[in-house]
XYZ file of C-alpha atoms in Angstrom:
150
model
C -21.780 0.714 29.805
C -19.562 2.951 27.678
C -17.895 -0.110 26.175
C -21.229 -1.493 25.040
C -22.181 1.862 23.536
C -18.888 1.956 21.606
C -19.378 -1.596 20.362
C -22.876 -0.778 19.133
C -21.705 2.475 17.582
C -18.781 0.967 15.669
C -20.695 -2.216 14.881
C -23.233 -0.164 12.967
C -20.498 1.051 10.598
C -19.198 -2.438 9.894
C -22.484 -3.567 8.305
C -22.094 -1.960 4.890
C -23.691 -2.723 1.553
C -21.719 -4.417 -1.183
C -20.194 -2.220 -3.877
C -19.600 -3.387 -7.439
C -17.218 -1.901 -9.981
C -18.124 -2.192 -13.675
C -16.390 -1.026 -16.807
C -18.911 -0.076 -19.489
C -17.522 1.256 -22.754
C -14.427 2.575 -21.019
C -16.413 4.274 -18.250
C -15.975 2.947 -14.714
C -19.188 2.785 -12.674
C -19.758 1.884 -9.049
C -23.072 0.420 -8.009
C -24.806 -1.283 -5.120
C -25.956 -3.962 -7.569
C -23.896 -5.888 -10.145
C -24.140 -3.828 -13.305
C -22.666 -6.524 -15.555
C -21.766 -10.179 -15.378
C -18.077 -9.339 -15.035
C -18.686 -6.795 -12.236
C -15.940 -6.779 -9.629
C -17.123 -6.826 -6.034
C -15.171 -4.360 -3.888
C -14.574 -4.550 -0.175
C -15.197 -1.031 1.128
C -14.335 -1.687 4.750
C -11.450 0.349 6.178
C -8.034 -1.292 5.989
C -7.352 -3.739 8.770
C -11.007 -4.548 9.434
C -11.126 -7.740 7.333
C -10.718 -11.094 9.033
C -7.045 -12.141 9.046
C -6.236 -14.556 6.238
C -9.528 -13.951 4.459
C -9.985 -13.064 0.808
C -11.127 -9.606 1.887
C -7.891 -8.976 3.750
C -5.916 -10.109 0.722
C -7.914 -7.818 -1.604
C -7.440 -4.887 0.768
C -3.684 -5.405 0.827
C -3.438 -5.767 -2.954
C -5.690 -2.752 -3.546
C -3.620 -0.643 -1.151
C -0.403 -1.601 -2.958
C -1.991 -0.844 -6.340
C -3.163 2.579 -5.098
C 0.359 3.329 -3.901
C 1.695 2.239 -7.280
C -0.685 4.536 -9.143
C 0.374 7.433 -6.921
C 4.061 6.723 -7.598
C 3.325 6.585 -11.350
C 1.660 9.993 -11.004
C 4.719 11.330 -9.154
C 7.023 10.059 -11.915
C 4.882 11.698 -14.577
C 4.826 14.958 -12.629
C 8.632 14.920 -12.228
C 9.104 14.257 -15.950
C 6.827 17.189 -16.819
C 8.648 19.506 -14.406
C 12.002 18.417 -15.847
C 10.790 19.122 -19.385
C 9.431 22.567 -18.477
C 12.529 23.653 -16.577
C 14.805 22.243 -19.264
C 12.944 24.120 -22.003
C 13.101 27.353 -20.019
C 16.835 27.053 -19.395
C 17.514 26.090 -23.020
C 15.537 29.117 -24.189
C 17.674 31.238 -21.872
C 20.796 29.613 -23.333
C 19.579 30.365 -26.863
C 18.994 34.029 -26.002
C 22.394 34.230 -24.365
C 24.121 32.797 -27.447
C 22.461 35.410 -29.662
C 23.903 38.229 -27.530
C 27.542 37.143 -28.103
C 28.326 36.205 -24.491
C 31.585 35.259 -22.894
C 32.454 31.565 -22.930
C 32.203 31.425 -19.116
C 28.589 32.585 -19.197
C 27.664 29.842 -21.671
C 29.525 27.198 -19.647
C 27.837 28.295 -16.410
C 24.360 28.116 -17.918
C 25.094 24.745 -19.529
C 26.259 23.460 -16.122
C 22.990 24.662 -14.564
C 21.054 22.749 -17.219
C 23.112 19.602 -16.665
C 22.768 19.775 -12.848
C 19.016 20.332 -13.096
C 18.563 17.379 -15.475
C 20.771 15.146 -13.325
C 18.783 16.079 -10.213
C 15.487 15.221 -11.899
C 16.926 11.991 -13.324
C 17.972 10.916 -9.807
C 14.512 11.695 -8.383
C 12.804 9.847 -11.230
C 15.100 6.832 -10.815
C 14.305 6.703 -7.075
C 10.555 6.800 -7.780
C 10.902 4.121 -10.481
C 12.746 1.930 -7.987
C 9.946 2.505 -5.479
C 7.372 1.574 -8.145
C 9.241 -1.619 -9.044
C 9.319 -2.565 -5.358
C 5.564 -2.010 -5.015
C 4.871 -4.047 -8.139
C 7.062 -6.858 -6.824
C 5.233 -6.824 -3.481
C 1.879 -6.910 -5.269
C 2.793 -9.864 -7.471
C 4.342 -11.680 -4.516
C 1.184 -11.203 -2.472
C -0.988 -12.386 -5.365
C 1.179 -15.522 -5.834
C 1.077 -16.222 -2.103
C -2.714 -15.998 -2.068
C -2.992 -18.185 -5.187
C -0.929 -20.876 -3.439
C -3.104 -20.814 -0.340
C -6.379 -21.048 -2.281
């Protein structure tokens, strides 16, 4: 009896209305009805609920990879901003230090800190860019595979 109740309960959530995505004058809108002729129909079911091998499953996989790609792009942008801010702060500190007639060791130490910080950020950014390239390759591979099958 519990199994039937669960089936009815979860079955109710699988019957969802269609959702359409439209781009009007640079503004993205989501609607229950097609808002333009070129409206893109979205599959709003949770991942893994589409029939295996179906167009919906393919779209879910591609959309998930694209979302991951956008997040990685955001991470790269965030790292670049942090690098710029920290670099500017350390260079301002270096400028102030030079104006106070410091010892050569003090200047060298601060310059090393700047170089290490920039190298650290460059390594993190390169790793994220590699991750992004991998996601983009997976996305295009999946799209080519689907195009072959249909």
